[in-house]
Coordinates of C-alpha atoms and ligand atoms in Angstrom, one line a residue:
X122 CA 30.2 -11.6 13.6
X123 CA 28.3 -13.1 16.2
X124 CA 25.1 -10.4 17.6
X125 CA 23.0 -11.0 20.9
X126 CA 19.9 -11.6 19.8
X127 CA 16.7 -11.1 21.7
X128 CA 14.5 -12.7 18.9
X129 CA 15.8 -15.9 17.6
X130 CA 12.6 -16.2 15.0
X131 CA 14.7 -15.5 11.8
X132 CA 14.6 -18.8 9.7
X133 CA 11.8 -18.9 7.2
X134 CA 12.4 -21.5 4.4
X135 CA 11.9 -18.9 1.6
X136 CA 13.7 -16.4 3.4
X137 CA 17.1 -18.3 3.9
X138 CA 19.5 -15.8 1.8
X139 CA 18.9 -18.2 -1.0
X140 CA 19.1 -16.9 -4.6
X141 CA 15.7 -16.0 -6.3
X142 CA 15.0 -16.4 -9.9
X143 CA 11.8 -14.0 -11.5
X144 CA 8.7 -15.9 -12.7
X145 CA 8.5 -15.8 -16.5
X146 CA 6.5 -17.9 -18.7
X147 CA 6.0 -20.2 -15.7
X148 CA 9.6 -20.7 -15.2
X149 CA 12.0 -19.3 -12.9
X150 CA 14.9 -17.7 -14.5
X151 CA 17.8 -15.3 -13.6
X152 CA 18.0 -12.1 -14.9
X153 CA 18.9 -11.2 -18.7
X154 CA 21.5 -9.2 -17.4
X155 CA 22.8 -11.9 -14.5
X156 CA 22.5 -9.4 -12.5
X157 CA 21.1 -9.5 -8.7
X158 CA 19.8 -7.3 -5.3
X159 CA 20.1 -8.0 -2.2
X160 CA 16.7 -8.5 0.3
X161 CA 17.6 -7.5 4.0
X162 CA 15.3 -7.2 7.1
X163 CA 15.0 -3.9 8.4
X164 CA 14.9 -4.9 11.7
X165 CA 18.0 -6.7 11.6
X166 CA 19.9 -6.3 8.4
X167 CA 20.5 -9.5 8.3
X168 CA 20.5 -10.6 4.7
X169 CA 16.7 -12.9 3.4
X170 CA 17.9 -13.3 -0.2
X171 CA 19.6 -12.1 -3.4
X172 CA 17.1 -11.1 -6.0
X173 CA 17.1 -11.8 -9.7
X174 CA 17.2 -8.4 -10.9
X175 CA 15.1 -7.5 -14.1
X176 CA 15.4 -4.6 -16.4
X177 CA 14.1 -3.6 -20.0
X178 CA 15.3 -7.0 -21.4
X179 CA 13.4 -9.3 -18.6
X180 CA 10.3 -7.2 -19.1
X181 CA 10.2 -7.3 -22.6
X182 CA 10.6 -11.2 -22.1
X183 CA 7.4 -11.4 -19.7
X184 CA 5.5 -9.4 -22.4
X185 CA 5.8 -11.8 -24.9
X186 CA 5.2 -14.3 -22.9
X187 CA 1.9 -12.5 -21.4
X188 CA 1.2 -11.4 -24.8
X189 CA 0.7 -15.0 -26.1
X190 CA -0.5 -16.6 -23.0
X191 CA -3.8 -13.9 -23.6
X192 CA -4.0 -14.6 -26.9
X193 CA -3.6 -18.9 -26.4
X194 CA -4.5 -20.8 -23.3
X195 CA -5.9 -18.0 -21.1
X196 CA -8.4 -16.7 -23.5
X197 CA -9.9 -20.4 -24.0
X198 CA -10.6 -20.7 -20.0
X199 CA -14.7 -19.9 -19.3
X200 CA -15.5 -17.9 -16.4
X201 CA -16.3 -20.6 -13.9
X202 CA -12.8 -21.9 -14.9
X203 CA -10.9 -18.8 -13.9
X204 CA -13.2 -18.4 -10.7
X205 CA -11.7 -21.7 -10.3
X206 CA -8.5 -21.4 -10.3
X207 CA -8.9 -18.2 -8.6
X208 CA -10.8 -20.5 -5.6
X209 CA -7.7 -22.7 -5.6
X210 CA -5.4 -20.2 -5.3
X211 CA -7.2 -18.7 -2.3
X212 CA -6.8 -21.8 -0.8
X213 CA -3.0 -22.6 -1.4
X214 CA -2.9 -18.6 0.3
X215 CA -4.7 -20.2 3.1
X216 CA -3.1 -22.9 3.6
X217 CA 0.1 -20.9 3.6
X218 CA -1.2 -17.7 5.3
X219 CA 1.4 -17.8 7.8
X220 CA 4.4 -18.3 6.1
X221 CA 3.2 -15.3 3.8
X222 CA 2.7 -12.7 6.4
X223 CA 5.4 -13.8 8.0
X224 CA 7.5 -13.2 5.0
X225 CA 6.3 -9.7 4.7
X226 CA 7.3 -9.1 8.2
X227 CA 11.2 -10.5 7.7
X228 CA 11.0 -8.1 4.0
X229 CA 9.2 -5.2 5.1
X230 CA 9.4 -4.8 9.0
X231 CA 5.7 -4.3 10.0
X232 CA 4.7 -6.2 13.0
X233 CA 3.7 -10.0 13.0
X234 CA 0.4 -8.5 14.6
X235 CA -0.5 -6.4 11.9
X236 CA 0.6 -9.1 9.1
X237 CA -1.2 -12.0 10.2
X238 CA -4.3 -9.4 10.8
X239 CA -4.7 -9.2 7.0
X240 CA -5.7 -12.7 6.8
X241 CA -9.6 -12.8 6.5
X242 CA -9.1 -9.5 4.1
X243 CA -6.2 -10.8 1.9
X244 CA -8.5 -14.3 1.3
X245 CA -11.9 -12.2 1.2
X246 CA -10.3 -10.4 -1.8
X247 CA -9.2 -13.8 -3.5
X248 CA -12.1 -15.0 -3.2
X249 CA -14.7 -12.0 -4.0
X250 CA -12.2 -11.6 -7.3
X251 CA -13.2 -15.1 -7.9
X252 CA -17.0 -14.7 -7.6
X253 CA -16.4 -11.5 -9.8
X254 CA -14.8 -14.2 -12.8
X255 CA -18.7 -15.3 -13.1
X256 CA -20.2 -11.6 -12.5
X257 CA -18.9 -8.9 -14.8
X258 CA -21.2 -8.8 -17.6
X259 CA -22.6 -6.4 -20.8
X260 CA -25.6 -4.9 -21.5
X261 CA -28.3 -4.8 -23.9
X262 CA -29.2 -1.5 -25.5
X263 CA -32.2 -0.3 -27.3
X264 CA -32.0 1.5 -29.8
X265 CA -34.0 3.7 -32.7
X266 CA -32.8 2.5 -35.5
X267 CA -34.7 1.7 -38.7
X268 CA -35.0 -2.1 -39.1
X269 CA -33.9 -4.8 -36.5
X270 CA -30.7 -4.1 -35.0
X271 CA -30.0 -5.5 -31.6
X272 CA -27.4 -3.7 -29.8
X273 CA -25.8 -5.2 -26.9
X274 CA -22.3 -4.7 -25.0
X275 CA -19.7 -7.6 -24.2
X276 CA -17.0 -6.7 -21.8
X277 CA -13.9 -7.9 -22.7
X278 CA -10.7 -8.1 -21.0
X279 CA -7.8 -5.5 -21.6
X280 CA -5.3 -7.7 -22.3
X281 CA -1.5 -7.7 -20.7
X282 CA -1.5 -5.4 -17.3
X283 CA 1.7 -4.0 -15.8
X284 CA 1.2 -4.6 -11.7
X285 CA 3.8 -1.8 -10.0
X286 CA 3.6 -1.9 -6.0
X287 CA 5.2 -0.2 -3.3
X288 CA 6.6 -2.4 -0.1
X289 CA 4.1 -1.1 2.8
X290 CA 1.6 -4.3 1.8
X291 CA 3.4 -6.6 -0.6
X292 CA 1.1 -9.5 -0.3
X293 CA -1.8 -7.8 0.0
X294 CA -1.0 -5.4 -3.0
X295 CA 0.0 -8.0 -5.1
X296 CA -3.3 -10.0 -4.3
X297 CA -5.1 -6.7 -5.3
X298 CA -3.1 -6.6 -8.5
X299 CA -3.0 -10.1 -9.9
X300 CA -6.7 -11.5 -8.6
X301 CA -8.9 -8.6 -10.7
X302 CA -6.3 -9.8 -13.8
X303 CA -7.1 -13.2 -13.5
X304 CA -10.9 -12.8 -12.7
X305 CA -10.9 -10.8 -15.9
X306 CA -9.2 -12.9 -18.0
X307 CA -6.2 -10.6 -18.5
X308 CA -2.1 -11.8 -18.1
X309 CA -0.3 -9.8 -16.1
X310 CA 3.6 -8.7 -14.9
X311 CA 3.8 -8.1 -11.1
X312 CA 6.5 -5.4 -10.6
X313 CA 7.4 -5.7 -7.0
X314 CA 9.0 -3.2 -4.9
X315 CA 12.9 -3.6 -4.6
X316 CA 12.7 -3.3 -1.1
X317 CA 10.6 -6.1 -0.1
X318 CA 9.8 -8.6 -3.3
X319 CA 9.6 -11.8 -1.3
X320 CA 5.8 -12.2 -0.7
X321 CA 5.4 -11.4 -4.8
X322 CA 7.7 -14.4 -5.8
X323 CA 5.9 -16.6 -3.1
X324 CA 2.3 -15.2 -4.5
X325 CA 4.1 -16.6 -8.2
X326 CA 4.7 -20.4 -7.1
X327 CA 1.4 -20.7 -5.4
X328 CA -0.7 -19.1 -8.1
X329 CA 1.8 -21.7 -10.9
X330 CA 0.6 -24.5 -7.9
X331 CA -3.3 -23.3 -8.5
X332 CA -3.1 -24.7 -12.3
X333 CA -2.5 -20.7 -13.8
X334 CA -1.2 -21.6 -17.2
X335 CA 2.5 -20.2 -18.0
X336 CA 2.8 -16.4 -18.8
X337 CA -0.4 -15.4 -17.1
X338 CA 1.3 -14.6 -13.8
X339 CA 4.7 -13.4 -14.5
X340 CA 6.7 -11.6 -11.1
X341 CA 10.1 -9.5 -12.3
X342 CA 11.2 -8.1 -9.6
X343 CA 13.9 -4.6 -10.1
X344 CA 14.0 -1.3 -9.4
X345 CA 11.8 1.5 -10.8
X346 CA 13.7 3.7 -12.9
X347 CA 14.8 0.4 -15.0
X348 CA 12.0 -2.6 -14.7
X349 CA 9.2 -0.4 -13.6
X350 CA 9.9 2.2 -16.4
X351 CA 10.2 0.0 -19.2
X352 CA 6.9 -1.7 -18.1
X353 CA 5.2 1.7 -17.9
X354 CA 6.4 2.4 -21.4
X355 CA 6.3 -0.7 -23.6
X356 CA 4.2 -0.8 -26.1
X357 CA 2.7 -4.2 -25.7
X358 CA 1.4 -3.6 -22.1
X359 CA -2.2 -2.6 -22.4
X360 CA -2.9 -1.4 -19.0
X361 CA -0.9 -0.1 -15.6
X362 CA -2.1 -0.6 -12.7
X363 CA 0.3 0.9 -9.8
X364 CA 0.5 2.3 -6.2
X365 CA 3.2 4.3 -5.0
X366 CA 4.3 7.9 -4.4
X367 CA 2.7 10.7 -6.7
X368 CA 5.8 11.7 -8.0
X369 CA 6.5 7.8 -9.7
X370 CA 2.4 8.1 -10.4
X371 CA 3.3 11.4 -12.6
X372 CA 6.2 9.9 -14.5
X373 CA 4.3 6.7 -15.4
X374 CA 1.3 8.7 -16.7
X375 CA 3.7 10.6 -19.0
X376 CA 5.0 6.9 -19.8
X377 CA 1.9 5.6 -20.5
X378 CA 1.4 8.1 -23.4
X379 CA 3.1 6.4 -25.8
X380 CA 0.9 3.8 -26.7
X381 CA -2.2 5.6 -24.8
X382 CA -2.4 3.0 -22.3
X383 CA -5.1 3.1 -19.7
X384 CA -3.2 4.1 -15.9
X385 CA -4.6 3.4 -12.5
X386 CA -3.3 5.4 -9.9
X387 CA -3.5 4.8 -6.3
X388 CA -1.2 7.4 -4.7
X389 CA -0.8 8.8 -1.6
X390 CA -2.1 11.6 0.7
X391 CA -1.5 14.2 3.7
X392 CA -4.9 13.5 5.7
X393 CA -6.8 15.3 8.3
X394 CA -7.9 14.6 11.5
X395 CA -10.3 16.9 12.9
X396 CA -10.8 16.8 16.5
X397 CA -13.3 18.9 17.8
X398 CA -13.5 20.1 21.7
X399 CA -16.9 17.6 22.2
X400 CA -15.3 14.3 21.0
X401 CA -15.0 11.5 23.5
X402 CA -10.8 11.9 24.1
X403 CA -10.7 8.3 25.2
X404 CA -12.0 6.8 22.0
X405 CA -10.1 9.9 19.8
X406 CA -6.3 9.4 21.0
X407 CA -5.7 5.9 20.8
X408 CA -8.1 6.5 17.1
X409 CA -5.7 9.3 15.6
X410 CA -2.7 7.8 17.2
X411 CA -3.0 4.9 15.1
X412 CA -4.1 6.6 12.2
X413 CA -0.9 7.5 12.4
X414 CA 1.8 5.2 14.0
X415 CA 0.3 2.0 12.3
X416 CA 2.8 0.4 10.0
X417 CA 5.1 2.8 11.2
X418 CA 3.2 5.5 9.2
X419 CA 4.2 3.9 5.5
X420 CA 0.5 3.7 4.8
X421 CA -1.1 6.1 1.8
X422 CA -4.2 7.1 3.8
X423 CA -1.9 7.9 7.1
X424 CA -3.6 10.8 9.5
X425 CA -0.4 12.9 9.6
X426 CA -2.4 16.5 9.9
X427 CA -4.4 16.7 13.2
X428 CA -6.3 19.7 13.7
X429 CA -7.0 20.3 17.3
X430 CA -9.7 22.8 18.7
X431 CA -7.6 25.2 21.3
X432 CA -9.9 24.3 24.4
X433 CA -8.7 20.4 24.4
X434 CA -5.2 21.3 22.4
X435 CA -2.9 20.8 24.9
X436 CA -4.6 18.2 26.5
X437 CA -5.3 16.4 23.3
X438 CA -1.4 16.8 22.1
X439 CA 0.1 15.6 25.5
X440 CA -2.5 12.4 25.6
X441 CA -1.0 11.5 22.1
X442 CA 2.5 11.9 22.6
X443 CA 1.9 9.6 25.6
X444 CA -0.1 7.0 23.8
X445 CA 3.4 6.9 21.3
X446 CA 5.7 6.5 24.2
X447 CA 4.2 3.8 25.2
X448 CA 3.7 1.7 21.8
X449 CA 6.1 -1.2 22.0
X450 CA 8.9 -0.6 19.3
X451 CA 10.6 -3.7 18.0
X452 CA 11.5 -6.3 15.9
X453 CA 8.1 -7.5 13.9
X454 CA 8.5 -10.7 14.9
X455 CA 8.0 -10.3 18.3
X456 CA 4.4 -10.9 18.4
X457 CA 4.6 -8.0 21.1
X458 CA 5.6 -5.6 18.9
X459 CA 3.2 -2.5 18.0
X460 CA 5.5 -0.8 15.7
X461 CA 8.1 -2.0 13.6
X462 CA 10.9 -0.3 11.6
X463 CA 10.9 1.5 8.8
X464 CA 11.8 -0.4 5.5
X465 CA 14.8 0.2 4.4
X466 CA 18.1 2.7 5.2
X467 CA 17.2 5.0 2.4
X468 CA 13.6 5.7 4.2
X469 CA 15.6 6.1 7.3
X470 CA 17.3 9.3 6.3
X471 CA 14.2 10.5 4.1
X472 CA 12.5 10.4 7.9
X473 CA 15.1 11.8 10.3
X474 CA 15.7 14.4 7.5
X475 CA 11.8 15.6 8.5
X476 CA 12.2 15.5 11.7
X477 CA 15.6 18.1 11.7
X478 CA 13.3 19.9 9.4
X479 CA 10.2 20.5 12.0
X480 CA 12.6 21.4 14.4
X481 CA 14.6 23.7 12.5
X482 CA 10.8 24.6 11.2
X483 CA 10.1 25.8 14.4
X484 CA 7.2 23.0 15.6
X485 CA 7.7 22.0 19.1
X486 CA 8.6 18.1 19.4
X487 CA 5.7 16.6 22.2
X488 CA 6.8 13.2 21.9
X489 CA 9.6 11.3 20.2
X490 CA 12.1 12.7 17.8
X491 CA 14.8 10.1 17.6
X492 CA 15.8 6.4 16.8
X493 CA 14.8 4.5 19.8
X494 CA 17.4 4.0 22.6
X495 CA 16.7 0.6 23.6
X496 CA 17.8 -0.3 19.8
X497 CA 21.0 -0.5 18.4
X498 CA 20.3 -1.7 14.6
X499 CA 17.5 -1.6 12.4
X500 CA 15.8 1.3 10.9
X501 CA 14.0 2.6 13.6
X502 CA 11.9 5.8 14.5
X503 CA 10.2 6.6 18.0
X504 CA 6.4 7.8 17.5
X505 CA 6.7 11.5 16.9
X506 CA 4.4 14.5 17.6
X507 CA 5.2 17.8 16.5
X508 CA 3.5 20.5 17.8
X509 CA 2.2 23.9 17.2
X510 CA 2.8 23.4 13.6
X511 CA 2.3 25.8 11.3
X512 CA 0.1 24.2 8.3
X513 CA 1.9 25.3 5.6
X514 CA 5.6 24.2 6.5
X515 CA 6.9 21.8 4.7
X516 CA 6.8 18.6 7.8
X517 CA 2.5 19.3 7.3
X518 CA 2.5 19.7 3.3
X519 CA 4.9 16.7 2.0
X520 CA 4.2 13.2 2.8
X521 CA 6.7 11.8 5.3
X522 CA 6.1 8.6 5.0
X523 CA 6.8 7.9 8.8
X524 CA 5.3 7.7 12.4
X525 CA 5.3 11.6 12.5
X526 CA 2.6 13.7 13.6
X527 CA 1.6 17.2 12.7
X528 CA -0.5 18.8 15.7
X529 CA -1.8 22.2 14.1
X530 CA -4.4 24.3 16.2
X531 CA -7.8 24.9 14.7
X532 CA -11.4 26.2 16.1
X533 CA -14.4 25.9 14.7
X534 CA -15.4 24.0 11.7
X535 CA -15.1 26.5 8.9
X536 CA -11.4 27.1 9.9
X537 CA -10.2 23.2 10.3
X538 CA -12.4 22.6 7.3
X539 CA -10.5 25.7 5.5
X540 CA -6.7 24.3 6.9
X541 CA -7.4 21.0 6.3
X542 CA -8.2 21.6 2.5
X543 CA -5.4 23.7 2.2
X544 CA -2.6 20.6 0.9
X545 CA -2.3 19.5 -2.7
X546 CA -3.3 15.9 -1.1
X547 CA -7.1 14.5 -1.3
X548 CA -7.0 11.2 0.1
X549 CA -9.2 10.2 3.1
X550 CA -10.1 12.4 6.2
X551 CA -11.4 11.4 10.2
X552 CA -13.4 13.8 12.3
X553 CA -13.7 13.4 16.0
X554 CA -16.9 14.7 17.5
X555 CA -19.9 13.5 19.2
X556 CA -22.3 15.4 17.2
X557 CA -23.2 13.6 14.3
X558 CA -24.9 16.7 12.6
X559 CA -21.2 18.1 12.3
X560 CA -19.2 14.7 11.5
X561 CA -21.5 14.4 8.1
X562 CA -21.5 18.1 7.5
X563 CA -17.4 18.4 8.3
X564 CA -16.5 15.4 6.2
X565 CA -18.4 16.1 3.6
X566 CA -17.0 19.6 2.9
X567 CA -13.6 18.0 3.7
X568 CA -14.3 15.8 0.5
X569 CA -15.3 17.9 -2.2
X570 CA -12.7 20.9 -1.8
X571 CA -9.9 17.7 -1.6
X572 CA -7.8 17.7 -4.4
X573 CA -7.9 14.5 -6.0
X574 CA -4.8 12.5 -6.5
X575 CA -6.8 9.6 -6.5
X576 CA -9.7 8.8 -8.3
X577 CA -11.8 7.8 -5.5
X578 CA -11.8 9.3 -2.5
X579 CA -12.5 7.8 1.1
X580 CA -14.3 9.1 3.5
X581 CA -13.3 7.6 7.0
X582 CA -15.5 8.9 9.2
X583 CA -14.8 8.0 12.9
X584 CA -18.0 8.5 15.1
X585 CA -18.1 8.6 19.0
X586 CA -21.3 7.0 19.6
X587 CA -23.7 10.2 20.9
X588 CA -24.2 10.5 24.7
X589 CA -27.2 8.9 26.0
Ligands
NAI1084 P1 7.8 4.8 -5.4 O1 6.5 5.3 -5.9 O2 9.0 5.3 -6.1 O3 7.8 3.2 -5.6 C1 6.7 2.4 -5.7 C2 6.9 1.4 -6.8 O4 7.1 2.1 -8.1 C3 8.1 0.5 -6.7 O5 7.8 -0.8 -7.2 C4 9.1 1.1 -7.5 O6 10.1 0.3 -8.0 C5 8.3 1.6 -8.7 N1 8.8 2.7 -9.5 C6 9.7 3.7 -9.0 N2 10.0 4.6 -10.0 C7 9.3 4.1 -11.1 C8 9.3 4.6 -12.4 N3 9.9 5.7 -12.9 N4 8.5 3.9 -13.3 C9 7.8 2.8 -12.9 N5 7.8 2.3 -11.7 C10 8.6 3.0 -10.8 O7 8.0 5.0 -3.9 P2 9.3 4.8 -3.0 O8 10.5 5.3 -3.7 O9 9.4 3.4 -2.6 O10 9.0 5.7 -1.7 C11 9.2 7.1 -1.8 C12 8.1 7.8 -1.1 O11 6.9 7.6 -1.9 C13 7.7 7.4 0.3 O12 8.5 8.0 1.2 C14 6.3 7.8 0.4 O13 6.2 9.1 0.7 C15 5.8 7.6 -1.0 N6 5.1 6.3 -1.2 C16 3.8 6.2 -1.0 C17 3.1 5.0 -1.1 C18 1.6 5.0 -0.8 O14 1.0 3.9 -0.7 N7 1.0 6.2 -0.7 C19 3.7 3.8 -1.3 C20 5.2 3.9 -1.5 C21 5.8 5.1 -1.4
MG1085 MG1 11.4 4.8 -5.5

């Protein structure tokens, strides 16, 4: 069926709803199983690609083949060799940058703005993991014992990591995944998200292009509970580095168990925004509006509690709502566009199923609420402020996941600092003042009574600069 379409930008010449094999051993293969998924753009639905689609069989596969990759060809490269190919890989990212972010757009929906932005970061990364090839190092110890003993420490690499990533960043979080792997002389299996494994695959042929050897870089793309599951539990994986939800965090922990592996967790969170009465409003709404609405608010460290001191409250809450109503909601490849959709159907209903909740809840809607009327397909969700909610309903205690604001009233800094600490979340925080004496104090306090769901937590500390 022919559609109008406002935005003719849809070809991309790895997103052509060609079939995509999985990288193992440095060749692409289908699935064990022959079986496949399909790779849609949430803007659109139009369809990018079919998907090899791995399970228990294809991971035990890449294993082996990471397994003896560490053990052969990798483990004879010398440091300035893997900073090398490291280097060469940044540059085939480079040189490709734009194709890259502008497959993570067509997979994942956030804004061509916001994708291309990464560029300077995503190469940064490459290339500090490359400097880092030549820069981990061991230590000598002394030591009391009789006779002449040197004691010394060499760092060695872990061996074969599991790479698990969520769809929010897929190029950047597989960069951040594969390039401390190869600086370290590890092999590793990149387990993209299902909803948006394009960028992975892409990441796969360049790094094969920079001269990786076979079965260093493998990329099986599948869903969780079957590809990601059997590479949190086999027993030949020797480390798992993920980021996701909590909930996928916990069962891949008790995964990990069997074969004690070590587990990197970088979850997600339920942060506050303080605003105090002093803070400079112009500089504080557009600040926690996009701590917010950015990337549609599928971001871990996502300001979706603010706490607002009752003397600006109203003020502060309407100023917000009208700084969502007027981001530009849209396709991501309008370079226009401020907010894109969410990522898939499934995270569709997870969302409008929060928003009938804060409603029925009993939070006042400010702003938003709805799917956008100018829209008629794609998954998307209007900017949304909620307020006068109460802190511990469930829209302010479980991560949404979406452009949805909690507005809950606070005065003083020993109540926002008690109501903001009261979430199982620790993840990052803001305060708005322009008293610096208070930002350090506030955040600070924020930070230690924070439950830790991460192990390290991030202070983002958002200072108005003090009046003259
Ligand atoms: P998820 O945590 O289930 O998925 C992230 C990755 O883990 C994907 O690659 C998935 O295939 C894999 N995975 C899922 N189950 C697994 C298992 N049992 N063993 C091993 N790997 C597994 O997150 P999902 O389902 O995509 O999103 C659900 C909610 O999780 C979101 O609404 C959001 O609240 C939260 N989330 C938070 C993220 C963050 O960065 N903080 C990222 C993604 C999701
Ligand atoms: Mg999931």
């Amino acid at each position: 069926m022919a559609q109008a379409q406002a935005i003719p930008l849809t070809r991309h010449a790895f997103a052509d709803g060609s079939f995509k094999k999985m990288l193992i051993d440095g060749k692409w293969v289908a699935a064990a199983s022959g079986k496949h998924f399909e790779s849609r753009n949430p803007a659109t639905g139009e369809l990018l690609a079919t998907v090899a689609e791995g399970d228990a069989e294809d991971i035990n596969r890449a294993v082996t083949a990471a397994r003896k990759a560490f053990e052969g060809p990798w483990s004879k490269f010398k440091p300035f060799e893997r900073q090398l190919v490291l280097l060469k890989l940044a540059d085939l990212v480079e040189r490709h940058f734009d194709e890259l972010s502008s497959l993570d757009t067509l997979d994942m929906g956030a804004p061509i703005s916001r994708t291309r932005g990464t560029r300077q970061r995503v190469l940064g990364m490459l290339r500090w993991y490359a400097g880092q090839a030549t820069s981990i190092h061991g230590e000598t110890i002394p030591n009391s014992l009789p006779g002449e003993i040197f004691s010394y420490t060499l760092k060695e690499p872990v061996g074969v990591v599991g790479a698990i990533i969520p769809w929010n960043g897929p190029l950047g979080a597989s960069i951040w995944k594969v390039g401390p792997a190869l600086a370290t002389g590890c092999t590793v299996i990149l387990k993209p998200a299902e909803e948006a494994p394009l960028a992975s695959l892409r990441l796969g042929e360049l790094a094969l292009e920079a001269g990786v050897p076979p079965g260093v870089v493998n990329v099986v793309p599948g869903y969780g509970e079957t590809a990601g599951a059997a590479l949190a539990a086999h027993p030949g994986v020797d480390k798992v580095a993920f980021t996701g939800s909590h909930l996928t965090g916990q069962s891949i922990v008790k995964a990990s168990a069997g074969n004690l592996k070590r587990v990197s967790l970088e979850l997600g969170g339920k942060s506050p925004d303080i605003v105090f009465a002093d803070a400079d409003m112009d500089a504080a709404v557009p600040g926690a509006a996009m701590a917010v609405f950015a990337n549609s608010g599928q971001i871990c460290s996502a300001g979706t509690r603010m706490f607002v001191e009752q003397k600006v409250y109203d003020e502060f809450t309407d100023r917000v709502a009208a700084f969502g109503k007027g981001l530009r909601v849209g396709n991501g490849l309008d370079p226009e566009t401020q907010i894109g959709p969410l990522v898939s159907e499934q995270q569709l209903e997870r969302v409008t199923g929060y928003l009938s909740l804060g409603k029925q809840e009993g939070a006042r809607l400010a702003g938003g609420g709805g799917r956008p009327a100018h829209l008629n397909r794609g998954y998307f969700i209007e900017p949304t402020v909620f307020a006068n909610v109460d802190n511990r309903s469930t829209i302010a205690q479980e991560e949404i996941f979406g452009p949805v604001l909690s507005v809950i009233p606070a005065d003083g800094e020993e109540a926002a600092i008690q109501i903001a600490n009261d979430t199982v979340y620790g993840l990052n925080n803001s305060v708005f003042t322009n008293d610096i004496d208070r930002a350090y104090r506030t955040a600070r306090r924020l930070l230690r009574a924070s439950f830790l769901y991460l192990p390290a937590v991030l202070a983002l500390l958002l200072l108005n600069p003090l009046p003259a």
